[in-house]
Amino acid sequence: MITPPTLRPAATAGFPALSLRPWREEDVPALVEAYADPFLRRWTAESLDDAAGGLRWVARQREGWEEGLRFAFAVLEGEPEGGPGRLVGGAVLKRPVPEGASAEVGYWTAAAARGRGVAPRALEALTAWAFEAFGGSGLTRLELLHQEDNGASCRVAEKSGYPFSAVLPAAPPEFPLSGHLHVRVAAGA
């Protein structure tokens, strides 16, 4: 099992530092509140309507870490060492083939934190960690997928060094609309 790290993107002009750490039970109230946002629900495959659903979701994220297949992080703003921070998003690395050359990244930002550079900073920290943690086991390519009409995710991908690679056809029911594939390759790969 990979030891879950805490990633710490630095503060930027006008915005506090971030912390990315594995999800905890105490995140559930803020997680359920974030998922109440209709804009976020439009882009996510799962809905979290109550604390029980949030607790099940957090337990699945912990299982992903234990299995070494899904590494999900809560993204917090202004979290000092050991203290609470404000939940502003989530980020994930999915490695369905642990020794594979490619993996998928994903992210979301809570409504109150949009437009503050949260997603690009979290994605950059996740990307650096992924290549560092798994480069020795063959990881050289990270893929970012989003629905074609999600312009905000497209901008985050491009801003974060994930250039557009291809249009993916719709694959209902899981992917009812076409999507974009963005790819970032490890330096030297």
mmCIF file of C-alpha atoms in Angstrom:
data_model
loop_
_atom_site.group_PDB
_atom_site.id
_atom_site.type_symbol
_atom_site.label_atom_id
_atom_site.label_comp_id
_atom_site.label_asym_id
_atom_site.label_seq_id
_atom_site.Cartn_x
_atom_site.Cartn_y
_atom_site.Cartn_z
ATOM 1 C CA MET A 1 0.000 0.000 0.000
ATOM 2 C CA ILE A 2 1.188 3.520 -0.829
ATOM 3 C CA THR A 3 1.571 5.710 2.245
ATOM 4 C CA PRO A 4 -0.965 8.518 1.766
ATOM 5 C CA PRO A 5 0.887 11.831 1.512
ATOM 6 C CA THR A 6 -0.235 15.379 2.129
ATOM 7 C CA LEU A 7 0.529 17.593 -0.861
ATOM 8 C CA ARG A 8 0.923 21.336 -0.262
ATOM 9 C CA PRO A 9 0.580 23.695 -3.235
ATOM 10 C CA ALA A 10 1.927 27.101 -2.232
ATOM 11 C CA ALA A 11 -0.113 30.245 -1.874
ATOM 12 C CA THR A 12 -0.405 32.486 -4.911
ATOM 13 C CA ALA A 13 -1.072 36.203 -5.201
ATOM 14 C CA GLY A 14 -4.318 36.719 -3.340
ATOM 15 C CA PHE A 15 -5.049 33.033 -2.651
ATOM 16 C CA PRO A 16 -3.987 30.920 0.325
ATOM 17 C CA ALA A 17 -1.989 27.717 0.205
ATOM 18 C CA LEU A 18 -3.779 24.431 -0.414
ATOM 19 C CA SER A 19 -3.466 21.012 1.182
ATOM 20 C CA LEU A 20 -4.341 17.776 -0.575
ATOM 21 C CA ARG A 21 -4.797 14.837 1.752
ATOM 22 C CA PRO A 22 -6.823 11.618 1.783
ATOM 23 C CA TRP A 23 -10.507 11.999 2.610
ATOM 24 C CA ARG A 24 -11.631 11.710 6.242
ATOM 25 C CA GLU A 25 -14.990 11.165 7.904
ATOM 26 C CA GLU A 26 -14.948 14.736 9.238
ATOM 27 C CA ASP A 27 -15.014 15.965 5.611
ATOM 28 C CA VAL A 28 -18.493 14.511 5.047
ATOM 29 C CA PRO A 29 -20.626 17.573 5.977
ATOM 30 C CA ALA A 30 -18.623 19.853 3.662
ATOM 31 C CA LEU A 31 -18.553 17.140 0.965
ATOM 32 C CA VAL A 32 -22.347 16.747 1.017
ATOM 33 C CA GLU A 33 -22.719 20.546 0.941
ATOM 34 C CA ALA A 34 -20.399 20.795 -2.078
ATOM 35 C CA TYR A 35 -22.346 18.074 -3.915
ATOM 36 C CA ALA A 36 -25.582 20.013 -3.425
ATOM 37 C CA ASP A 37 -24.343 22.434 -6.113
ATOM 38 C CA PRO A 38 -26.286 21.755 -9.350
ATOM 39 C CA PHE A 39 -23.295 22.765 -11.488
ATOM 40 C CA LEU A 40 -21.042 20.207 -9.793
ATOM 41 C CA ARG A 41 -23.727 17.518 -9.972
ATOM 42 C CA ARG A 42 -23.937 18.068 -13.719
ATOM 43 C CA TRP A 43 -20.349 16.868 -14.168
ATOM 44 C CA THR A 44 -20.087 14.132 -11.556
ATOM 45 C CA ALA A 45 -21.219 10.543 -11.988
ATOM 46 C CA GLU A 46 -22.306 10.136 -8.384
ATOM 47 C CA SER A 47 -24.623 12.171 -6.197
ATOM 48 C CA LEU A 48 -24.102 12.511 -2.462
ATOM 49 C CA ASP A 49 -27.339 13.538 -0.792
ATOM 50 C CA ASP A 50 -26.757 12.881 2.886
ATOM 51 C CA ALA A 51 -24.209 12.036 5.559
ATOM 52 C CA ALA A 52 -24.725 8.269 5.175
ATOM 53 C CA GLY A 53 -23.957 8.493 1.459
ATOM 54 C CA GLY A 54 -20.959 10.692 2.192
ATOM 55 C CA LEU A 55 -19.586 8.211 4.726
ATOM 56 C CA ARG A 56 -19.956 5.344 2.226
ATOM 57 C CA TRP A 57 -18.176 7.456 -0.406
ATOM 58 C CA VAL A 58 -15.287 8.269 1.948
ATOM 59 C CA ALA A 59 -14.998 4.559 2.846
ATOM 60 C CA ARG A 60 -14.725 3.693 -0.881
ATOM 61 C CA GLN A 61 -11.961 6.276 -1.283
ATOM 62 C CA ARG A 62 -10.059 4.669 1.606
ATOM 63 C CA GLU A 63 -10.494 1.264 -0.063
ATOM 64 C CA GLY A 64 -9.053 2.719 -3.266
ATOM 65 C CA TRP A 65 -5.886 3.690 -1.391
ATOM 66 C CA GLU A 66 -5.671 0.249 0.222
ATOM 67 C CA GLU A 67 -6.097 -1.497 -3.150
ATOM 68 C CA GLY A 68 -3.566 0.800 -4.819
ATOM 69 C CA LEU A 69 -5.983 1.638 -7.647
ATOM 70 C CA ARG A 70 -7.575 4.981 -6.742
ATOM 71 C CA PHE A 71 -5.856 7.768 -4.850
ATOM 72 C CA ALA A 72 -8.439 10.397 -3.889
ATOM 73 C CA PHE A 73 -7.579 13.637 -2.130
ATOM 74 C CA ALA A 74 -9.660 16.249 -0.376
ATOM 75 C CA VAL A 75 -8.439 19.703 -1.418
ATOM 76 C CA LEU A 76 -8.447 22.163 1.467
ATOM 77 C CA GLU A 77 -7.656 25.830 1.645
ATOM 78 C CA GLY A 78 -5.746 27.336 4.521
ATOM 79 C CA GLU A 79 -5.172 24.115 6.444
ATOM 80 C CA PRO A 80 -2.335 24.676 8.916
ATOM 81 C CA GLU A 81 -0.401 21.702 10.301
ATOM 82 C CA GLY A 82 -2.924 19.548 12.114
ATOM 83 C CA GLY A 83 -5.693 22.142 11.959
ATOM 84 C CA PRO A 84 -8.915 22.189 9.992
ATOM 85 C CA GLY A 85 -9.070 23.674 6.542
ATOM 86 C CA ARG A 86 -11.978 24.670 4.326
ATOM 87 C CA LEU A 87 -12.915 22.042 1.727
ATOM 88 C CA VAL A 88 -12.585 23.619 -1.726
ATOM 89 C CA GLY A 89 -12.424 20.579 -3.993
ATOM 90 C CA GLY A 90 -11.288 17.079 -4.734
ATOM 91 C CA ALA A 91 -8.613 15.458 -6.888
ATOM 92 C CA VAL A 92 -8.000 11.842 -7.840
ATOM 93 C CA LEU A 93 -5.481 9.608 -9.565
ATOM 94 C CA LYS A 94 -6.942 6.387 -11.000
ATOM 95 C CA ARG A 95 -4.536 3.532 -11.776
ATOM 96 C CA PRO A 96 -6.613 0.551 -12.873
ATOM 97 C CA VAL A 97 -3.406 -1.204 -13.944
ATOM 98 C CA PRO A 98 -0.926 -0.641 -11.085
ATOM 99 C CA GLU A 99 2.146 -1.288 -13.245
ATOM 100 C CA GLY A 100 0.715 0.419 -16.321
ATOM 101 C CA ALA A 101 2.228 3.285 -18.268
ATOM 102 C CA SER A 102 -0.902 5.436 -18.063
ATOM 103 C CA ALA A 103 -3.379 6.597 -15.446
ATOM 104 C CA GLU A 104 -6.258 9.053 -15.273
ATOM 105 C CA VAL A 105 -6.582 12.226 -13.215
ATOM 106 C CA GLY A 106 -9.727 14.051 -12.215
ATOM 107 C CA TYR A 107 -10.755 17.001 -10.069
ATOM 108 C CA TRP A 108 -13.653 19.203 -9.011
ATOM 109 C CA THR A 109 -13.951 22.567 -7.295
ATOM 110 C CA ALA A 110 -16.591 23.643 -4.775
ATOM 111 C CA ALA A 111 -18.820 26.514 -5.893
ATOM 112 C CA ALA A 112 -17.414 29.079 -3.443
ATOM 113 C CA ALA A 113 -13.835 28.400 -4.600
ATOM 114 C CA ARG A 114 -14.278 28.565 -8.375
ATOM 115 C CA GLY A 115 -12.203 31.129 -10.248
ATOM 116 C CA ARG A 116 -9.491 31.136 -7.570
ATOM 117 C CA GLY A 117 -6.968 28.830 -9.193
ATOM 118 C CA VAL A 118 -7.820 25.858 -6.967
ATOM 119 C CA ALA A 119 -8.184 23.242 -9.730
ATOM 120 C CA PRO A 120 -4.955 24.070 -11.615
ATOM 121 C CA ARG A 121 -2.882 24.178 -8.413
ATOM 122 C CA ALA A 122 -4.383 20.932 -7.105
ATOM 123 C CA LEU A 123 -3.952 19.244 -10.482
ATOM 124 C CA GLU A 124 -0.316 20.325 -10.741
ATOM 125 C CA ALA A 125 0.427 18.968 -7.246
ATOM 126 C CA LEU A 126 -1.353 15.691 -8.048
ATOM 127 C CA THR A 127 0.512 15.381 -11.358
ATOM 128 C CA ALA A 128 3.931 15.936 -9.786
ATOM 129 C CA TRP A 129 3.169 13.430 -7.029
ATOM 130 C CA ALA A 130 1.854 10.819 -9.490
ATOM 131 C CA PHE A 131 4.959 10.905 -11.674
ATOM 132 C CA GLU A 132 7.232 10.887 -8.622
ATOM 133 C CA ALA A 133 5.385 8.119 -6.765
ATOM 134 C CA PHE A 134 4.707 5.850 -9.743
ATOM 135 C CA GLY A 135 7.343 6.737 -12.335
ATOM 136 C CA GLY A 136 9.511 3.902 -11.062
ATOM 137 C CA SER A 137 6.715 1.420 -11.777
ATOM 138 C CA GLY A 138 6.306 2.603 -15.358
ATOM 139 C CA LEU A 139 3.890 5.563 -15.187
ATOM 140 C CA THR A 140 4.715 7.964 -18.036
ATOM 141 C CA ARG A 141 1.306 9.265 -19.169
ATOM 142 C CA LEU A 142 -1.598 10.941 -17.383
ATOM 143 C CA GLU A 143 -4.959 11.314 -19.084
ATOM 144 C CA LEU A 144 -7.605 13.858 -18.211
ATOM 145 C CA LEU A 145 -11.103 13.335 -19.631
ATOM 146 C CA HIS A 146 -14.064 15.676 -19.512
ATOM 147 C CA GLN A 147 -17.362 16.110 -21.242
ATOM 148 C CA GLU A 148 -16.979 18.113 -24.448
ATOM 149 C CA ASP A 149 -19.281 20.904 -23.276
ATOM 150 C CA ASN A 150 -17.356 21.438 -20.008
ATOM 151 C CA GLY A 151 -15.355 24.491 -21.032
ATOM 152 C CA ALA A 152 -14.085 25.156 -17.510
ATOM 153 C CA SER A 153 -12.407 21.742 -17.323
ATOM 154 C CA CYS A 154 -10.914 22.266 -20.752
ATOM 155 C CA ARG A 155 -9.352 25.547 -19.582
ATOM 156 C CA VAL A 156 -7.997 23.929 -16.403
ATOM 157 C CA ALA A 157 -6.475 21.076 -18.424
ATOM 158 C CA GLU A 158 -4.724 23.409 -20.859
ATOM 159 C CA LYS A 159 -3.559 25.728 -18.063
ATOM 160 C CA SER A 160 -2.130 22.723 -16.196
ATOM 161 C CA GLY A 161 -0.021 21.408 -19.064
ATOM 162 C CA TYR A 162 -2.508 18.816 -20.348
ATOM 163 C CA PRO A 163 -2.860 19.657 -24.046
ATOM 164 C CA PHE A 164 -5.915 18.530 -25.980
ATOM 165 C CA SER A 165 -5.360 15.157 -27.644
ATOM 166 C CA ALA A 166 -8.649 13.856 -29.068
ATOM 167 C CA VAL A 167 -12.428 13.978 -29.106
ATOM 168 C CA LEU A 168 -13.898 10.838 -27.575
ATOM 169 C CA PRO A 169 -17.253 9.585 -28.852
ATOM 170 C CA ALA A 170 -20.214 9.337 -26.507
ATOM 171 C CA ALA A 171 -20.537 5.988 -24.736
ATOM 172 C CA PRO A 172 -23.996 5.918 -23.101
ATOM 173 C CA PRO A 173 -25.146 5.441 -20.460
ATOM 174 C CA GLU A 174 -21.982 6.275 -18.503
ATOM 175 C CA PHE A 175 -20.797 8.936 -20.975
ATOM 176 C CA PRO A 176 -23.914 10.250 -22.749
ATOM 177 C CA LEU A 177 -22.048 13.016 -24.626
ATOM 178 C CA SER A 178 -18.741 13.140 -26.458
ATOM 179 C CA GLY A 179 -15.688 14.148 -24.469
ATOM 180 C CA HIS A 180 -12.207 15.566 -24.663
ATOM 181 C CA LEU A 181 -9.019 13.685 -23.898
ATOM 182 C CA HIS A 182 -6.077 15.742 -22.637
ATOM 183 C CA VAL A 183 -2.698 14.066 -22.065
ATOM 184 C CA ARG A 184 0.400 14.959 -20.089
ATOM 185 C CA VAL A 185 3.571 12.941 -20.533
ATOM 186 C CA ALA A 186 6.324 12.693 -17.913
ATOM 187 C CA ALA A 187 9.444 14.721 -18.608
ATOM 188 C CA GLY A 188 11.932 12.603 -20.499
ATOM 189 C CA ALA A 189 9.344 9.995 -21.510
#
